Short mmCIF file of C-alpha atoms and ligand atoms in Angstrom, two decimals:
data_model
loop_
_atom_site.label_atom_id
_atom_site.label_comp_id
_atom_site.label_asym_id
_atom_site.label_seq_id
_atom_site.Cartn_x
_atom_site.Cartn_y
_atom_site.Cartn_z
CA MET N 1412 7.12 8.77 90.92
CA ASP N 1413 6.63 9.94 94.53
CA THR N 1414 8.52 8.30 97.39
CA LYS N 1415 5.59 6.25 98.55
CA ALA N 1416 4.93 4.81 95.11
CA SER N 1417 8.59 3.98 94.52
CA GLU N 1418 8.83 2.36 97.96
CA SER N 1419 5.87 0.22 97.07
CA VAL N 1420 7.63 -0.88 93.88
CA GLU N 1421 10.74 -1.80 95.92
CA THR N 1422 8.72 -4.15 98.14
CA ARG N 1423 6.78 -5.73 95.27
CA PRO N 1424 9.23 -7.80 93.20
CA LEU N 1425 6.97 -8.20 90.15
CA LEU N 1426 6.24 -4.46 89.90
CA LYS N 1427 9.91 -3.71 90.41
CA ALA N 1428 10.83 -5.93 87.44
CA LEU N 1429 8.10 -4.33 85.32
CA SER N 1430 9.43 -0.87 86.17
CA GLY N 1431 12.61 -1.93 84.35
CA LYS N 1432 14.85 -2.82 87.30
CA PRO N 1433 16.90 -6.02 87.44
CA SER N 1434 17.04 -8.01 90.64
CA SER N 1435 19.53 -10.50 92.11
CA SER N 1436 16.67 -12.98 92.53
CA PRO N 1437 13.99 -12.51 89.86
CA PRO N 1438 10.29 -12.62 90.70
CA ILE N 1439 8.51 -15.80 89.70
CA TRP N 1440 4.98 -16.87 88.78
CA LEU N 1441 3.81 -19.51 86.29
CA MET N 1442 1.16 -19.38 83.60
CA ARG N 1443 -1.73 -21.67 84.59
CA GLN N 1444 -0.29 -21.90 88.10
CA ALA N 1445 -3.81 -22.68 89.35
CA GLY N 1446 -5.05 -25.84 87.71
CA ARG N 1447 -5.40 -29.58 87.43
CA TYR N 1448 -1.82 -30.47 88.47
CA LEU N 1449 -2.81 -29.42 92.02
CA PRO N 1450 -4.92 -31.90 94.03
CA GLU N 1451 -6.48 -29.01 95.98
CA TYR N 1452 -7.62 -27.48 92.65
CA ARG N 1453 -9.16 -30.76 91.47
CA GLU N 1454 -11.10 -30.94 94.72
CA VAL N 1455 -12.62 -27.45 94.35
CA ARG N 1456 -13.19 -28.01 90.62
CA ALA N 1457 -15.17 -31.19 91.34
CA ALA N 1458 -17.32 -29.35 93.90
CA ALA N 1459 -17.97 -26.38 91.57
CA GLY N 1460 -19.73 -28.24 88.76
CA SER N 1461 -18.56 -27.12 85.33
CA PHE N 1462 -15.37 -25.18 84.61
CA LEU N 1463 -17.40 -22.05 83.77
CA ASP N 1464 -19.39 -22.43 87.01
CA LEU N 1465 -16.04 -22.24 88.80
CA CYS N 1466 -15.04 -19.13 86.83
CA TYR N 1467 -18.27 -17.36 87.86
CA ASN N 1468 -18.19 -18.42 91.54
CA PRO N 1469 -16.23 -15.66 93.37
CA PRO N 1470 -15.44 -17.50 96.65
CA LEU N 1471 -14.31 -20.67 94.84
CA ALA N 1472 -12.48 -18.82 92.05
CA ALA N 1473 -10.70 -16.72 94.71
CA LYS N 1474 -9.80 -19.88 96.57
CA VAL N 1475 -8.17 -21.56 93.56
CA THR N 1476 -6.39 -18.29 92.63
CA LEU N 1477 -4.77 -18.31 96.09
CA GLN N 1478 -3.91 -22.03 96.24
CA PRO N 1479 -0.60 -21.82 94.33
CA ILE N 1480 0.42 -18.73 96.36
CA GLU N 1481 -0.16 -20.61 99.62
CA ARG N 1482 1.66 -23.70 98.41
CA PHE N 1483 4.64 -22.15 96.60
CA GLY N 1484 4.87 -18.48 97.64
CA PHE N 1485 4.90 -17.08 94.09
CA ASP N 1486 5.46 -13.33 93.65
CA ALA N 1487 2.21 -12.92 91.73
CA ALA N 1488 -1.30 -14.35 91.70
CA ILE N 1489 -3.17 -14.47 88.40
CA LEU N 1490 -6.93 -14.13 88.49
CA PHE N 1491 -8.57 -17.53 87.98
CA SER N 1492 -10.85 -17.20 84.97
CA ASP N 1493 -10.58 -17.93 81.25
CA ILE N 1494 -10.15 -15.93 78.05
CA LEU N 1495 -13.48 -17.36 76.78
CA VAL N 1496 -15.64 -15.60 79.40
CA VAL N 1497 -15.50 -12.65 76.96
CA PRO N 1498 -17.43 -14.34 74.10
CA ASP N 1499 -19.71 -15.86 76.76
CA ALA N 1500 -20.45 -12.34 78.07
CA LEU N 1501 -21.13 -11.17 74.49
CA GLY N 1502 -23.91 -13.76 74.25
CA GLN N 1503 -22.13 -16.48 72.25
CA ASN N 1504 -22.84 -19.96 73.55
CA VAL N 1505 -19.63 -21.29 75.24
CA LYS N 1506 -19.22 -24.69 76.88
CA PHE N 1507 -16.19 -26.55 78.22
CA VAL N 1508 -16.52 -30.22 77.36
CA GLU N 1509 -14.66 -32.63 79.64
CA ASN N 1510 -11.50 -34.01 77.97
CA GLU N 1511 -12.19 -31.96 74.86
CA GLY N 1512 -11.85 -28.27 75.75
CA PRO N 1513 -13.97 -25.31 74.73
CA VAL N 1514 -16.90 -25.65 72.29
CA LEU N 1515 -18.69 -22.53 70.97
CA ASP N 1516 -21.48 -21.94 68.45
CA ALA N 1517 -19.20 -20.84 65.61
CA ILE N 1518 -19.52 -17.36 64.11
CA THR N 1519 -18.49 -17.64 60.48
CA ASP N 1520 -19.68 -14.43 58.81
CA ARG N 1521 -20.95 -10.87 59.32
CA ASP N 1522 -24.45 -12.08 60.26
CA GLY N 1523 -22.92 -14.10 63.08
CA ILE N 1524 -21.12 -11.02 64.43
CA GLN N 1525 -24.50 -9.22 64.45
CA THR N 1526 -25.82 -11.73 67.00
CA LEU N 1527 -23.26 -10.56 69.61
CA SER N 1528 -24.36 -7.94 72.10
CA GLN N 1529 -22.54 -5.70 74.57
CA GLU N 1530 -25.71 -5.00 76.50
CA LYS N 1531 -25.09 -7.47 79.34
CA PHE N 1532 -21.31 -7.64 78.97
CA MET N 1533 -20.22 -6.03 82.25
CA THR N 1534 -23.13 -7.42 84.29
CA HIS N 1535 -22.22 -10.88 83.09
CA LEU N 1536 -18.61 -10.42 84.18
CA GLU N 1537 -19.44 -8.93 87.58
CA PRO N 1538 -18.66 -12.24 89.41
CA VAL N 1539 -15.15 -12.19 87.89
CA LEU N 1540 -14.64 -8.65 89.20
CA GLU N 1541 -15.86 -9.78 92.61
CA THR N 1542 -13.22 -12.54 92.50
CA VAL N 1543 -10.56 -9.88 91.85
CA ARG N 1544 -11.75 -7.89 94.90
CA GLU N 1545 -11.77 -10.99 97.13
CA VAL N 1546 -8.31 -12.09 96.03
CA ARG N 1547 -6.79 -8.63 96.44
CA SER N 1548 -8.11 -8.28 99.96
CA ALA N 1549 -6.75 -11.72 100.93
CA LEU N 1550 -3.26 -11.28 99.40
CA ASP N 1551 -0.15 -10.07 101.16
CA PRO N 1552 0.78 -6.59 99.80
CA SER N 1553 4.09 -7.95 98.44
CA VAL N 1554 2.22 -10.33 96.10
CA THR N 1555 1.05 -8.69 92.88
CA LEU N 1556 -2.35 -9.52 91.40
CA ILE N 1557 -2.38 -10.00 87.62
CA GLY N 1558 -5.58 -9.53 85.64
CA PHE N 1559 -5.84 -10.74 82.05
CA CYS N 1560 -7.84 -11.24 78.93
CA GLY N 1561 -7.30 -13.02 75.64
CA ALA N 1562 -5.98 -10.92 72.78
CA PRO N 1563 -8.62 -10.29 70.09
CA TRP N 1564 -7.00 -12.57 67.49
CA THR N 1565 -6.77 -15.58 69.83
CA VAL N 1566 -10.29 -15.07 71.19
CA ALA N 1567 -11.57 -14.69 67.61
CA THR N 1568 -9.96 -18.02 66.59
CA TYR N 1569 -12.23 -19.77 69.11
CA MET N 1570 -15.29 -17.65 68.27
CA VAL N 1571 -14.95 -18.37 64.55
CA GLY N 1572 -13.67 -21.94 64.70
CA GLY N 1573 -16.05 -23.01 67.47
CA ARG N 1574 -13.19 -24.89 69.17
CA GLY N 1575 -9.41 -25.02 69.44
CA SER N 1576 -7.52 -26.08 66.33
CA PRO N 1577 -3.84 -26.53 65.53
CA ASP N 1578 -3.91 -24.15 62.54
CA GLN N 1579 -6.80 -21.72 63.29
CA ALA N 1580 -7.92 -22.32 59.69
CA ALA N 1581 -11.47 -21.04 60.22
CA ALA N 1582 -10.44 -17.60 61.53
CA ARG N 1583 -7.63 -17.25 59.01
CA GLY N 1584 -10.09 -18.13 56.25
CA PHE N 1585 -12.65 -15.55 57.46
CA ALA N 1586 -9.92 -12.88 57.70
CA TYR N 1587 -8.72 -13.59 54.11
CA ARG N 1588 -12.22 -13.89 52.61
CA ASP N 1589 -13.71 -10.82 54.26
CA PRO N 1590 -11.11 -8.66 56.05
CA GLU N 1591 -13.59 -5.83 56.64
CA GLY N 1592 -16.15 -8.17 58.20
CA PHE N 1593 -13.48 -9.85 60.32
CA SER N 1594 -12.17 -6.49 61.47
CA ALA N 1595 -15.64 -5.67 62.85
CA LEU N 1596 -15.19 -8.66 65.19
CA ILE N 1597 -11.64 -7.62 66.14
CA ASP N 1598 -12.75 -4.01 66.76
CA LEU N 1599 -15.55 -5.18 69.03
CA LEU N 1600 -13.09 -7.35 70.97
CA VAL N 1601 -10.62 -4.44 71.30
CA GLU N 1602 -13.33 -2.22 72.74
CA VAL N 1603 -14.74 -4.71 75.25
CA SER N 1604 -11.26 -5.92 76.26
CA ILE N 1605 -10.27 -2.38 77.27
CA ASP N 1606 -13.45 -2.04 79.35
CA TYR N 1607 -12.94 -5.46 80.91
CA LEU N 1608 -9.24 -4.92 81.79
CA CYS N 1609 -9.97 -1.46 83.23
CA ALA N 1610 -12.75 -2.96 85.36
CA GLN N 1611 -10.32 -5.62 86.63
CA ILE N 1612 -7.83 -2.86 87.50
CA GLU N 1613 -10.49 -0.90 89.32
CA ALA N 1614 -11.34 -4.06 91.27
CA GLY N 1615 -7.69 -4.55 92.33
CA ALA N 1616 -5.58 -5.98 89.47
CA GLN N 1617 -2.14 -4.32 89.48
CA VAL N 1618 -0.77 -5.68 86.17
CA VAL N 1619 -2.61 -7.00 83.12
CA GLN N 1620 -1.51 -9.65 80.64
CA LEU N 1621 -2.85 -10.06 77.12
CA PHE N 1622 -2.71 -13.71 75.97
CA ASP N 1623 -2.23 -14.09 72.20
CA SER N 1624 -1.57 -17.83 72.21
CA TRP N 1625 -2.21 -18.24 68.48
CA ALA N 1626 -0.23 -15.23 67.22
CA GLY N 1627 2.38 -17.52 65.68
CA ASN N 1628 0.46 -18.82 62.68
CA LEU N 1629 0.07 -15.50 60.87
CA PRO N 1630 2.16 -14.09 58.02
CA GLU N 1631 3.71 -10.69 58.81
CA GLY N 1632 0.98 -8.51 57.28
CA GLU N 1633 -1.79 -10.37 59.10
CA PHE N 1634 0.30 -10.41 62.30
CA ALA N 1635 0.56 -6.61 62.09
CA ARG N 1636 -3.16 -6.19 61.43
CA TRP N 1637 -4.71 -8.76 63.77
CA CYS N 1638 -2.14 -9.00 66.60
CA VAL N 1639 0.05 -5.89 66.81
CA GLY N 1640 -2.64 -3.28 66.00
CA PRO N 1641 -5.19 -4.59 68.51
CA ALA N 1642 -2.53 -5.05 71.25
CA LYS N 1643 -1.37 -1.46 70.68
CA ARG N 1644 -4.93 -0.12 70.91
CA ILE N 1645 -5.61 -2.13 74.06
CA THR N 1646 -2.31 -1.05 75.68
CA GLU N 1647 -3.02 2.60 74.87
CA GLY N 1648 -6.66 2.31 75.93
CA VAL N 1649 -5.70 0.82 79.31
CA ARG N 1650 -2.92 3.42 79.83
CA ALA N 1651 -5.30 6.28 79.10
CA ARG N 1652 -7.73 5.12 81.78
CA ALA N 1653 -5.35 3.43 84.23
CA PRO N 1654 -1.97 5.18 84.01
CA GLY N 1655 0.89 3.35 85.68
CA ILE N 1656 -0.57 -0.14 85.35
CA PRO N 1657 1.97 -2.32 83.49
CA VAL N 1658 0.81 -4.32 80.47
CA ILE N 1659 2.45 -7.65 79.52
CA GLY N 1660 1.96 -8.95 75.98
CA PHE N 1661 2.26 -12.61 74.96
CA PRO N 1662 2.43 -12.99 71.16
CA ARG N 1663 3.21 -16.68 71.47
CA ALA N 1664 5.35 -18.28 68.73
CA ALA N 1665 5.78 -14.98 66.89
CA GLY N 1666 9.53 -15.66 66.50
CA PRO N 1667 11.47 -12.73 65.05
CA LEU N 1668 8.28 -10.63 65.05
CA TYR N 1669 8.49 -10.39 68.86
CA LYS N 1670 10.76 -7.37 68.47
CA ASP N 1671 8.29 -5.50 66.21
CA PHE N 1672 5.52 -6.41 68.64
CA ILE N 1673 7.31 -4.70 71.55
CA GLU N 1674 8.35 -1.65 69.54
CA GLN N 1675 4.96 -1.08 67.98
CA THR N 1676 2.63 -1.87 70.91
CA GLY N 1677 4.66 -0.18 73.67
CA VAL N 1678 3.96 -2.98 76.19
CA ASP N 1679 5.95 -2.86 79.45
CA GLY N 1680 6.64 -6.57 79.49
CA VAL N 1681 6.70 -9.45 77.04
CA SER N 1682 6.13 -13.10 77.81
CA CYS N 1683 8.55 -15.22 75.77
CA ASP N 1684 7.60 -18.66 74.49
CA THR N 1685 9.85 -21.69 74.85
CA SER N 1686 11.21 -21.58 71.30
CA LEU N 1687 12.81 -18.11 71.56
CA PRO N 1688 16.61 -18.38 71.94
CA LEU N 1689 17.93 -16.87 75.19
CA ALA N 1690 20.53 -14.77 73.34
CA TYR N 1691 17.77 -13.25 71.17
CA ILE N 1692 15.65 -12.48 74.24
CA ARG N 1693 18.63 -10.89 76.03
CA ASP N 1694 20.03 -8.89 73.11
CA GLU N 1695 16.96 -7.96 71.07
CA LEU N 1696 14.04 -7.83 73.52
CA GLN N 1697 15.31 -7.11 77.03
CA PRO N 1698 16.74 -3.66 76.13
CA HIS N 1699 13.18 -2.61 75.16
CA ALA N 1700 10.92 -4.36 77.68
CA THR N 1701 10.88 -6.53 80.79
CA VAL N 1702 11.10 -10.11 79.61
CA GLN N 1703 9.21 -13.04 81.12
CA GLY N 1704 9.72 -16.73 80.46
CA ASN N 1705 10.64 -19.11 79.04
CA LEU N 1706 11.13 -22.55 80.61
CA ASP N 1707 9.62 -25.45 78.66
CA PRO N 1708 6.54 -26.67 80.61
CA LEU N 1709 7.44 -30.25 79.63
CA LEU N 1710 10.86 -29.98 81.27
CA LEU N 1711 9.02 -29.12 84.48
CA VAL N 1712 7.19 -32.44 84.06
CA SER N 1713 10.34 -34.54 83.62
CA GLY N 1714 12.42 -32.65 86.23
CA GLY N 1715 15.86 -33.82 87.36
CA ASP N 1716 19.26 -32.46 86.36
CA ALA N 1717 18.14 -31.33 82.90
CA LEU N 1718 15.57 -29.06 84.57
CA LYS N 1719 18.15 -27.64 87.00
CA ARG N 1720 20.61 -26.95 84.19
CA ARG N 1721 18.05 -25.17 82.06
CA ILE N 1722 16.86 -23.02 84.97
CA ASP N 1723 20.51 -21.98 85.50
CA GLU N 1724 20.94 -21.16 81.81
CA ILE N 1725 17.84 -18.97 81.81
CA LEU N 1726 18.89 -17.20 85.01
CA GLN N 1727 22.37 -16.62 83.69
CA ALA N 1728 21.19 -15.22 80.39
CA LEU N 1729 18.41 -12.96 81.65
CA SER N 1730 19.07 -11.93 85.28
CA GLY N 1731 21.26 -9.00 84.22
CA GLY N 1732 18.22 -7.01 83.04
CA PRO N 1733 14.55 -6.68 83.93
CA PHE N 1734 13.27 -10.25 84.09
CA ILE N 1735 10.37 -12.32 85.47
CA PHE N 1736 10.86 -16.07 85.68
CA ASN N 1737 7.99 -18.03 84.08
CA LEU N 1738 7.28 -20.87 81.68
CA GLY N 1739 7.07 -20.44 77.91
CA HIS N 1740 3.41 -21.58 78.04
CA GLY N 1741 0.99 -22.86 80.68
CA ILE N 1742 1.73 -25.63 83.22
CA VAL N 1743 0.39 -28.97 81.98
CA PRO N 1744 -1.83 -31.17 84.17
CA GLN N 1745 0.73 -33.99 84.49
CA THR N 1746 3.27 -31.70 86.23
CA PRO N 1747 4.38 -33.09 89.62
CA PRO N 1748 3.76 -30.30 92.18
CA GLU N 1749 7.11 -31.18 93.87
CA HIS N 1750 8.96 -30.09 90.73
CA VAL N 1751 7.31 -26.68 91.00
CA GLY N 1752 8.46 -26.43 94.63
CA GLU N 1753 12.03 -27.31 93.59
CA LEU N 1754 11.92 -24.73 90.80
CA VAL N 1755 10.91 -21.96 93.22
CA ARG N 1756 13.66 -22.99 95.68
CA GLN N 1757 16.31 -22.94 92.97
CA ILE N 1758 15.26 -19.47 91.76
CA ARG N 1759 15.32 -18.06 95.29
CA GLN N 1760 18.71 -19.55 96.20
O1 LIG K 220 -2.83 -18.86 84.45
C1 LIG K 220 -3.73 -19.07 85.30
O2 LIG K 220 -3.57 -19.82 86.29
C2 LIG K 220 -5.04 -18.29 85.20
C3 LIG K 220 -6.15 -18.95 84.64
C4 LIG K 220 -6.23 -19.19 83.14
C5 LIG K 220 -6.95 -20.30 82.60
N1 LIG K 220 -6.97 -20.16 81.25
C6 LIG K 220 -7.57 -21.36 83.39
C7 LIG K 220 -8.00 -22.61 82.73
C8 LIG K 220 -5.76 -18.43 82.06
C9 LIG K 220 -4.89 -17.17 82.06
C10 LIG K 220 -6.25 -19.05 80.87
C11 LIG K 220 -5.99 -18.51 79.52
C12 LIG K 220 -6.42 -19.27 78.34
N2 LIG K 220 -7.55 -20.02 78.19
C13 LIG K 220 -5.73 -19.25 77.11
C14 LIG K 220 -4.48 -18.45 76.80
C15 LIG K 220 -3.27 -19.08 77.37
C16 LIG K 220 -2.91 -20.42 76.82
O3 LIG K 220 -2.89 -21.37 77.61
O4 LIG K 220 -2.64 -20.52 75.61
C17 LIG K 220 -6.46 -20.06 76.22
C18 LIG K 220 -6.10 -20.34 74.77
C19 LIG K 220 -7.62 -20.53 76.91
C20 LIG K 220 -8.72 -21.37 76.37
C21 LIG K 220 -8.85 -22.64 77.09
N3 LIG K 220 -9.26 -22.79 78.41
C22 LIG K 220 -8.63 -23.95 76.57
C23 LIG K 220 -8.15 -24.25 75.17
C24 LIG K 220 -8.90 -24.85 77.61
C25 LIG K 220 -8.93 -26.36 77.51
C26 LIG K 220 -7.60 -26.96 77.58
C27 LIG K 220 -7.34 -27.46 78.97
O5 LIG K 220 -6.24 -27.24 79.48
O6 LIG K 220 -8.25 -28.10 79.51
C28 LIG K 220 -9.26 -24.09 78.77
C29 LIG K 220 -9.61 -24.62 80.09
C30 LIG K 220 -8.91 -24.07 81.29
N4 LIG K 220 -8.60 -22.75 81.51
C31 LIG K 220 -8.49 -24.83 82.42
C32 LIG K 220 -7.92 -23.92 83.32
C33 LIG K 220 -7.37 -24.22 84.69
C34 LIG K 220 -8.69 -26.33 82.61
C35 LIG K 220 -10.15 -26.59 82.82
C36 LIG K 220 -10.50 -27.57 83.92
O7 LIG K 220 -10.17 -27.36 85.09
O8 LIG K 220 -11.17 -28.54 83.57
#
């Protein structure tokens, strides 16, 4: 690395952690840091119309991306968008129903996959790329901009099930019934995800995170085929076109398979869910990748001494190696914003 590049890592705490260096005060950002727990988000969201309208409105999406940075001074901003803009851009009908979540016209077999089209994919996502450009130009250079997409398995669970489900039965059923057909869907998602992440990087994203929120319900063989393989291909595809851009994986709830995930995908960082023991993260994962996590989002809701104690435990266990403070999953809407402010103060003390 030349002097200029290494200097720039030194002054950007998130990039420094992702380059493998520990820090006396770890960088911090929170998954879903822009969202309904913030009154200023709810105001913009109400003015935007639907949730997807907000995702495709660059000035408003840039504004809500920056809100948590202005309020809390996080070390990273994450693009405001959603993992389901990808199926939307492939021509699948996607809606977000108030108080219900995403609803899609389910794709349940090979014929359904045939209805998807890449023709308008990048044009459709152009407003998201414009948001990335607007956010990057408004951010202080010390604040890192994170781009993201959903991992193919998690995106496929929504595309096949038509909505969120606790067990992802529809996608698991498709994958067992017709693995070759299902792999055509996963392969398509791998290909477009590489294009989409590289376009975000070209527009100004400096790190990318791959969200595999539903990785945890798969047996080991299916985990290897539908989570590890695609994450490896995406990591390698991004590296080939955008060398030096760190990739963070998030195989949520994968338990002891987290270690295989890191070794086999070659990600730079791994986001750890709340259930992973700190000793396991420190001893088994941190020697191989920068670790991120893993405070329980519900502890951030209740706050108080229990929150303070847990923050200290996490800092004590993980600050000796490359570490990014974060939650184990996204902030929930009932989180008091003051608790987030206290969290940031405690980390920076
Ligand atoms: O982290 C951030 O601040 C960036 C923005 C972001 C959103 N969604 C905004 C959002 C990111 C990175 C996501 C990822 C995402 N979206 C995932 C993976 C991470 C995870 O949380 O597991 C998943 C599975 C989705 C799909 C999704 N989007 C669901 C199931 C829902 C409905 C549930 C809910 O919280 O309402 C969404 C909606 C959504 N995505 C909201 C936000 C701020 C709330 C919508 C609103 O404002 O009405």
